[in-house]
mmCIF file of C-alpha atoms in Angstrom:
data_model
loop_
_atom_site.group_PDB
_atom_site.id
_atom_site.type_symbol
_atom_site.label_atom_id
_atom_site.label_comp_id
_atom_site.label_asym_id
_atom_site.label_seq_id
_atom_site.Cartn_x
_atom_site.Cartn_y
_atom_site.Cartn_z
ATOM 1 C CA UNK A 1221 0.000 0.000 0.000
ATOM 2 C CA UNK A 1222 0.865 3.976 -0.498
ATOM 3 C CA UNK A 1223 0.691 6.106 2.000
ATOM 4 C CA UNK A 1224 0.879 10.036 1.450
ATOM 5 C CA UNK A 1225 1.996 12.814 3.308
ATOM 6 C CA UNK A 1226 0.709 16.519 2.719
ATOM 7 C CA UNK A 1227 2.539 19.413 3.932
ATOM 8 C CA UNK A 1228 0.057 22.322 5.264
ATOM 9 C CA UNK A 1229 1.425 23.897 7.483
ATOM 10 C CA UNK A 1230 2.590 26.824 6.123
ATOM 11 C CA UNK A 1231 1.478 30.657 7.166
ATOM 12 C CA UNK A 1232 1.453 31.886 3.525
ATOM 13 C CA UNK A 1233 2.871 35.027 4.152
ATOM 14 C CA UNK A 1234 3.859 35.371 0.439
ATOM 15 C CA UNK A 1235 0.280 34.740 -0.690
ATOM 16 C CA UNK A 1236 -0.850 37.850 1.823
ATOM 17 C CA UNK A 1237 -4.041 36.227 2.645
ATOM 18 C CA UNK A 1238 -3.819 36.268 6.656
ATOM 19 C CA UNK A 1239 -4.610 32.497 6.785
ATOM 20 C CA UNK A 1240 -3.419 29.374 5.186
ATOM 21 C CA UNK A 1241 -2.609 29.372 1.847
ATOM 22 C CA UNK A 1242 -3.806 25.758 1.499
ATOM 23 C CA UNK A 1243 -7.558 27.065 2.936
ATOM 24 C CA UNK A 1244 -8.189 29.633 -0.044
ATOM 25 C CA UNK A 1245 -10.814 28.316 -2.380
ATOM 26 C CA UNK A 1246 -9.882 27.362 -6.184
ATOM 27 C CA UNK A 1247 -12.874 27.805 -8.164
ATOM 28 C CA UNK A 1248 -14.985 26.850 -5.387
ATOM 29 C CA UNK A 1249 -13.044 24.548 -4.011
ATOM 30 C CA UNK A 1250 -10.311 24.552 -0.782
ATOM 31 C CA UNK A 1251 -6.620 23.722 -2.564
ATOM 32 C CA UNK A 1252 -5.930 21.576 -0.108
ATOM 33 C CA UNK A 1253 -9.358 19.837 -0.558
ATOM 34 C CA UNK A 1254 -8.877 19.563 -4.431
ATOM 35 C CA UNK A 1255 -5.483 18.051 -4.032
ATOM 36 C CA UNK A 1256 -6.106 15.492 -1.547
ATOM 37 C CA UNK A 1257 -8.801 14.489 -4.243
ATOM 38 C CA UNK A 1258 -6.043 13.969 -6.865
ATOM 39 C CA UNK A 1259 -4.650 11.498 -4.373
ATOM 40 C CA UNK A 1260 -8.043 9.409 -3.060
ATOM 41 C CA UNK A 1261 -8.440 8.352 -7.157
ATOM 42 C CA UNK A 1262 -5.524 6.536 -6.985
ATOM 43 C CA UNK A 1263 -6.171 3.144 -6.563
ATOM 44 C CA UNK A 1264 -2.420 2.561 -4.753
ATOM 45 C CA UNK A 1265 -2.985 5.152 -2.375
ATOM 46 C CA UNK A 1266 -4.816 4.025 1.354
ATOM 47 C CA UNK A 1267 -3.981 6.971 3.032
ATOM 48 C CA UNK A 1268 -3.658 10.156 3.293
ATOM 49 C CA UNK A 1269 -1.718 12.064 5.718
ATOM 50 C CA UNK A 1270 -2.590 15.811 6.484
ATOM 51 C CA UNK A 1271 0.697 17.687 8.383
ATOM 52 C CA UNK A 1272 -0.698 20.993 9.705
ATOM 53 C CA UNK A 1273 -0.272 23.850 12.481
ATOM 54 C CA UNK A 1274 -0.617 22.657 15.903
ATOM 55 C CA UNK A 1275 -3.760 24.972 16.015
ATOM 56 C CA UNK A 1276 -5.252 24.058 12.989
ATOM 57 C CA UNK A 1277 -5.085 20.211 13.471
ATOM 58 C CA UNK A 1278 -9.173 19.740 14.780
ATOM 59 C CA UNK A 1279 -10.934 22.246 11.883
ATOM 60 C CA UNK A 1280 -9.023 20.519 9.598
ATOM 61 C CA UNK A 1281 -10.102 17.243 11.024
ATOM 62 C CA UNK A 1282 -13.613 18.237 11.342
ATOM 63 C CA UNK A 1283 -13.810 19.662 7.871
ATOM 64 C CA UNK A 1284 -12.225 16.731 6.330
ATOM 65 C CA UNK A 1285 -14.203 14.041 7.841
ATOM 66 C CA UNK A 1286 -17.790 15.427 6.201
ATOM 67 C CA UNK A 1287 -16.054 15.195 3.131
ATOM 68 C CA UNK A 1288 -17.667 11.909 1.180
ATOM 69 C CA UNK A 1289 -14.920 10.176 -1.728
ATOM 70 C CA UNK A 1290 -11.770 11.116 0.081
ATOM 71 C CA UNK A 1291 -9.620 8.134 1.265
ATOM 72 C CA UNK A 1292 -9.127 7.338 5.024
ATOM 73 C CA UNK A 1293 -7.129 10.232 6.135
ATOM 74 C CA UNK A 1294 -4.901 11.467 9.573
ATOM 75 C CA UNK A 1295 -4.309 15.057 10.693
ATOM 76 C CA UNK A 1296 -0.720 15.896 12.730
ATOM 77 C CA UNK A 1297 0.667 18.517 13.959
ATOM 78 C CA UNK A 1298 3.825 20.324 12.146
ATOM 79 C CA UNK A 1299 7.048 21.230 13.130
ATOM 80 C CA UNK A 1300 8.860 24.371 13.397
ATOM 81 C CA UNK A 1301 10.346 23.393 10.062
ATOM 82 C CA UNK A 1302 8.929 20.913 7.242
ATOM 83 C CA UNK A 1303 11.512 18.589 7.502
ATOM 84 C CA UNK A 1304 10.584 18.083 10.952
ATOM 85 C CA UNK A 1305 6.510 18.194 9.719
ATOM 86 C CA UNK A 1306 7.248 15.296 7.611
ATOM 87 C CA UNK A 1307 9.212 13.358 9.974
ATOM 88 C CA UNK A 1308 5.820 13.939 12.274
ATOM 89 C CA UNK A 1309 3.376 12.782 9.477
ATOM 90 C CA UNK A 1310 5.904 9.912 8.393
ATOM 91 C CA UNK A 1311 5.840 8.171 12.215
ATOM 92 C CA UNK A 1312 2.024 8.562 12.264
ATOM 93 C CA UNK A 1313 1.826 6.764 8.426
ATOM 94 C CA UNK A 1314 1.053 3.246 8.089
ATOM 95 C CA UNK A 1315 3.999 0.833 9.011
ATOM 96 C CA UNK A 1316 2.506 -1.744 6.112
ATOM 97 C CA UNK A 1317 3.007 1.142 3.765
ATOM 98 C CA UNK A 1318 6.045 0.329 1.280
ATOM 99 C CA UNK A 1319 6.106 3.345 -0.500
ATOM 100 C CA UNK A 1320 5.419 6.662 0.963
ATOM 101 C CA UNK A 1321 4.527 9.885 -1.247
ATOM 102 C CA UNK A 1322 5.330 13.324 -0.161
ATOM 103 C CA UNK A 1323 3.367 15.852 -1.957
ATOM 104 C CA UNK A 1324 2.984 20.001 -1.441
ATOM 105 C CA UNK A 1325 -1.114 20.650 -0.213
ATOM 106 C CA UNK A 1326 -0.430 23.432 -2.580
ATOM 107 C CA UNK A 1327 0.051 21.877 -5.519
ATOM 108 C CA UNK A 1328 -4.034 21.169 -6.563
ATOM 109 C CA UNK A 1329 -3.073 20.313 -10.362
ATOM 110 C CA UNK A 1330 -0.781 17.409 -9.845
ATOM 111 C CA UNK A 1331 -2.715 14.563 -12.105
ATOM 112 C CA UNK A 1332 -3.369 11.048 -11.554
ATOM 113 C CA UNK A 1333 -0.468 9.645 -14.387
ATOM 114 C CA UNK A 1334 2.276 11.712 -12.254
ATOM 115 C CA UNK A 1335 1.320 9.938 -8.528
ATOM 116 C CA UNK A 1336 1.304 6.537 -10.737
ATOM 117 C CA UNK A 1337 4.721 7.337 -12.367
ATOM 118 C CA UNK A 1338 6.149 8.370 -9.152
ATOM 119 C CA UNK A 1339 4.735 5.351 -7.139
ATOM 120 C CA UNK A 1340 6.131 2.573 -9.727
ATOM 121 C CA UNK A 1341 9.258 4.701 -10.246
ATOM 122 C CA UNK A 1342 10.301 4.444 -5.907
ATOM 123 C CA UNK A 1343 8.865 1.060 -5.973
ATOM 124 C CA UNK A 1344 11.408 -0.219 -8.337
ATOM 125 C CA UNK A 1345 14.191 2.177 -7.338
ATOM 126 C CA UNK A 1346 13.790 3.125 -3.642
ATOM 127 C CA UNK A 1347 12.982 7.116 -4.391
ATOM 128 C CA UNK A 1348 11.819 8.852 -7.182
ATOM 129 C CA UNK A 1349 10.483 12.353 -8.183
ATOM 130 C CA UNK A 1350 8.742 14.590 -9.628
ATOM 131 C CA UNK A 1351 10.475 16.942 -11.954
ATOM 132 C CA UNK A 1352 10.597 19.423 -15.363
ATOM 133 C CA UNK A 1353 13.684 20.817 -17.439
ATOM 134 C CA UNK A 1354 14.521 24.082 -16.097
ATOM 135 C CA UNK A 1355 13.100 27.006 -18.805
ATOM 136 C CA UNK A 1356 15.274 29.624 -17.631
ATOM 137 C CA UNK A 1357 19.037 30.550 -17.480
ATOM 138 C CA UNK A 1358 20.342 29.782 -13.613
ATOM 139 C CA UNK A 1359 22.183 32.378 -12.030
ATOM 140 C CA UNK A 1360 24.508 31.493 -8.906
ATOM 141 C CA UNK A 1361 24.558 34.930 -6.676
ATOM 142 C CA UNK A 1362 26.787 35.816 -3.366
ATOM 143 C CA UNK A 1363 25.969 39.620 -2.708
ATOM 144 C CA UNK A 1364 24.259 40.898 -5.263
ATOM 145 C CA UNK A 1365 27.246 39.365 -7.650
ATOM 146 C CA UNK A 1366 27.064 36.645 -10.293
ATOM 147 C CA UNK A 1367 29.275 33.567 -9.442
ATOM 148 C CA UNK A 1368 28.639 31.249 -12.135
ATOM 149 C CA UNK A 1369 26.119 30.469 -14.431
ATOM 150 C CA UNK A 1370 24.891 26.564 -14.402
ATOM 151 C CA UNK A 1371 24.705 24.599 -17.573
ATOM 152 C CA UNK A 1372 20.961 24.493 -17.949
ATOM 153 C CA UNK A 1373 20.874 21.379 -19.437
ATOM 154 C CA UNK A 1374 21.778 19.645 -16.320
ATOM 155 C CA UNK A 1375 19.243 21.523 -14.321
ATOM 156 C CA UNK A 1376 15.237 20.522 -13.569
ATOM 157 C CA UNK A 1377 12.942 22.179 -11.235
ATOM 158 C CA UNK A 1378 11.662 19.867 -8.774
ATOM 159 C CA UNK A 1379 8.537 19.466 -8.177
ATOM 160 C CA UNK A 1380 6.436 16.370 -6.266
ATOM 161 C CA UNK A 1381 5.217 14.170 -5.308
ATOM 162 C CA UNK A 1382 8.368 12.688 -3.805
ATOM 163 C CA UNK A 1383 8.230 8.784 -3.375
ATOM 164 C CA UNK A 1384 10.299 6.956 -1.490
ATOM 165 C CA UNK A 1385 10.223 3.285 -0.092
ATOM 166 C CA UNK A 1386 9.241 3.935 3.594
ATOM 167 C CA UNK A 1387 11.991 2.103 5.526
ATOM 168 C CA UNK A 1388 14.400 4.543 3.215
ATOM 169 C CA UNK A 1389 12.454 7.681 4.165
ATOM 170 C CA UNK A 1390 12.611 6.438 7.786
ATOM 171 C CA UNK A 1391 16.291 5.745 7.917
ATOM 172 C CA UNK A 1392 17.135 9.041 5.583
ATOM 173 C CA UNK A 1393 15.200 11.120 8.427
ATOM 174 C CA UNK A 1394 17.085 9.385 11.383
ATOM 175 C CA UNK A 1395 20.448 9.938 9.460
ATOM 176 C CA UNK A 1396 19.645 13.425 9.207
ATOM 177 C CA UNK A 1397 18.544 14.179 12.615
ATOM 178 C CA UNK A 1398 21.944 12.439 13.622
ATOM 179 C CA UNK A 1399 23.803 14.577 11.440
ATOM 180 C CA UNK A 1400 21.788 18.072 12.230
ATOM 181 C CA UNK A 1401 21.541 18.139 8.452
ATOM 182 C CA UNK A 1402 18.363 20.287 7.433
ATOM 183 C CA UNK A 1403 17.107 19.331 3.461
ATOM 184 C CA UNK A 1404 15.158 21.546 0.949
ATOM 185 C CA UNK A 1405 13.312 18.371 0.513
ATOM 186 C CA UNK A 1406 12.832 15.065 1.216
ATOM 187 C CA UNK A 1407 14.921 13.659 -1.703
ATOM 188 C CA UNK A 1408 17.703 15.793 -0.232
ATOM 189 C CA UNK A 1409 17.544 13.749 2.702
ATOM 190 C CA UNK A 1410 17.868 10.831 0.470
ATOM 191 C CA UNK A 1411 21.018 12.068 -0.991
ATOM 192 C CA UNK A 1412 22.349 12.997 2.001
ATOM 193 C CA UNK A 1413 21.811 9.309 3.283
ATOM 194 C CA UNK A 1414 23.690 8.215 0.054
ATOM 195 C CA UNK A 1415 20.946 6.876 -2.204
ATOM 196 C CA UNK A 1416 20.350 7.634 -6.034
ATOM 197 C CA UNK A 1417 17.437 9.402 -6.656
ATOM 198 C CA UNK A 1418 15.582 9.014 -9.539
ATOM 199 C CA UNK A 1419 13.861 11.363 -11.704
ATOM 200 C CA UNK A 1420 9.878 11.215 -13.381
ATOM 201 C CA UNK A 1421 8.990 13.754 -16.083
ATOM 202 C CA UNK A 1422 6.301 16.023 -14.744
ATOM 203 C CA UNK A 1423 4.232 18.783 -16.366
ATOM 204 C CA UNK A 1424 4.578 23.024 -15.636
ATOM 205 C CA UNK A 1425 1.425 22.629 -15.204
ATOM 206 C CA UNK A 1426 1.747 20.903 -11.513
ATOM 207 C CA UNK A 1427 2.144 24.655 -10.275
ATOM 208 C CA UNK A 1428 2.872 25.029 -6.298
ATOM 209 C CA UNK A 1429 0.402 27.734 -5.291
ATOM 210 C CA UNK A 1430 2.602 30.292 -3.296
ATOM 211 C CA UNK A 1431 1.156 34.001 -4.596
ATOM 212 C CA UNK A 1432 -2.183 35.870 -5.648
ATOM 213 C CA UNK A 1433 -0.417 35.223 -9.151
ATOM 214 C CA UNK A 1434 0.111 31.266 -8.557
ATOM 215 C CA UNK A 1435 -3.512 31.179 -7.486
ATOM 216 C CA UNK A 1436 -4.443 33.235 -10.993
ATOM 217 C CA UNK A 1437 -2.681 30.898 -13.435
ATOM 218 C CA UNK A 1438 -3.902 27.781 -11.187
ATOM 219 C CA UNK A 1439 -8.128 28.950 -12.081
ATOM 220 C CA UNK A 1440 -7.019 29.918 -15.726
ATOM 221 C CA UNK A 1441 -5.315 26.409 -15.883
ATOM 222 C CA UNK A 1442 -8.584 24.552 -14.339
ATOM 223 C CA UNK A 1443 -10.645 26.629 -16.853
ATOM 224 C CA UNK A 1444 -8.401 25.378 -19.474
ATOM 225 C CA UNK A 1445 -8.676 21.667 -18.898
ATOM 226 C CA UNK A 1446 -10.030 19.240 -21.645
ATOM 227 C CA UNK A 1447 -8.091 20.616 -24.550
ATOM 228 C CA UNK A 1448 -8.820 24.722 -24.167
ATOM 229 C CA UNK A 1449 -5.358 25.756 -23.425
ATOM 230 C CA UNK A 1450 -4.873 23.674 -27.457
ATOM 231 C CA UNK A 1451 -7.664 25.754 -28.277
ATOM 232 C CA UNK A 1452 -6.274 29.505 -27.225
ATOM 233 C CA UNK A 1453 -3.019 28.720 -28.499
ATOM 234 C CA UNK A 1454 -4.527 27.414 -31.896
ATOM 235 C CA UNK A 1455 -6.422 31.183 -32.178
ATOM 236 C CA UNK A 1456 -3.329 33.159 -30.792
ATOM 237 C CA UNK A 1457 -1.623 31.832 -33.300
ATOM 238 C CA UNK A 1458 -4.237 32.268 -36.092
ATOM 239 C CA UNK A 1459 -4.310 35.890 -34.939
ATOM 240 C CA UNK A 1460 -0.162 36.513 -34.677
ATOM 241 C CA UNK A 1461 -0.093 34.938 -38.768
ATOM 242 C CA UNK A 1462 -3.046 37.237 -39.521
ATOM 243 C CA UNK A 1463 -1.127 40.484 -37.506
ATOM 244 C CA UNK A 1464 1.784 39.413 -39.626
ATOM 245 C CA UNK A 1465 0.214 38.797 -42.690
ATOM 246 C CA UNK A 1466 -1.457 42.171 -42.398
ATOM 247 C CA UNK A 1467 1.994 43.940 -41.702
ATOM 248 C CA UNK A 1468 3.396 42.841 -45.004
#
């Protein structure tokens, strides 16, 4: 079985809402609500693991539990980091779980082929994750200076979910709290503990929602499903050949 773990307990101060990020509504819909959906279709998946602030661990119990389709589910409490909130939801997850999924609350559009291509990819090498090229040029900065500029062709923005056989995650976390080593993610952890990571290719459009613009492109997105995003860039092309045409 699959267990997965959702992050949410940030404060959101970038998205300037005064609450939790993971609370505001999507087109009528809570993002956390809509991506713990994504999850409860999954056939592999038997739980569901909500890590959020110490105060907000009963609402979102109570609001979760009148919530009909959603698979059996747990609400923790974070830590003062998310390392440490994942290490909480990861000792409350199912011991009969062999793979465990980490996956942002805020990240709503994740679909149903990247959670299957993450599971079977840690199932057959121990950790796997989500991931896209990188679009832009990388700059490496040290006070207000460029350093270097990475070869962008060996660089991908990471994404998740994050999947990882659990005994791994376990001993990766352990290893780490040992070591006083503090990851920007869980596969980070998984380096540190000396195992290969491997890499799915995700979609941009598995967005983390972070700011009032994130939130923006994440309703245009929704609006766009079901081959309407084909459809604008069909006639925004039609009209940049007939703006061109015209300038002749």
């Amino acid at each position: 079985m699959v267990s997965a773990i959702f992050p949410a307990a940030g404060q959101g101060k970038r998205m300037q809402a005064g609450l939790n990020k993971v609370f505001l509504e999507l087109m009528g819909e809570s993002i956390l609500l809509r991506t713990l959906r994504q999850f409860s279709v999954v056939p592999a998946v038997k739980e569901l693991v909500v890590v959020t602030g110490k105060d907000e661990v009963a609402v979102v119990r109570r609001r979760l539990s009148r919530v009909p389709g959603l698979k059996p589910l747990k609400v923790v409490a974070g830590g003062t980091e998310r390392q440490y909130s994942i290490w909480n939801g990861l000792r409350q997850s199912a011991p009969e779980a062999d793979v465990v999924l980490v996956h942002d609350a805020a990240r709503p559009l994740v679909t149903r082929e990247t959670i299957e291509a993450v599971i079977a990819a840690a199932r057959e090498h121990g950790a796997a994750i989500a991931a896209v090229p990188e679009k832009n040029t990388v700059k490496i900065v040290a006070d207000g200076i460029v350093t270097a500029t990475p070869d962008r062709s060996t660089l991908w923005s990471v994404q998740t979910p994050q999947g990882f056989h659990r005994d791994l995650l376990i001993a990766a976390n352990e290893q780490a709290e040992r070591d006083g080593f503090l990851g920007t993610d869980d596969a980070s952890l998984v380096e540190h503990y000396g195992t290969p990571v491997h890499v799915v290719m995700d979609s941009y459009r598995n967005i983390k929602i972070t700011t009032p613009e994130d939130l923006i492109i994440a309703e245009a997105l929704l609006r766009h499903e079901h081959g309407g995003i084909r459809d604008s860039l069909r006639k925004a092309a039609k009209k940049a050949a007939e703006h061109l045409a015209g300038n002749r």
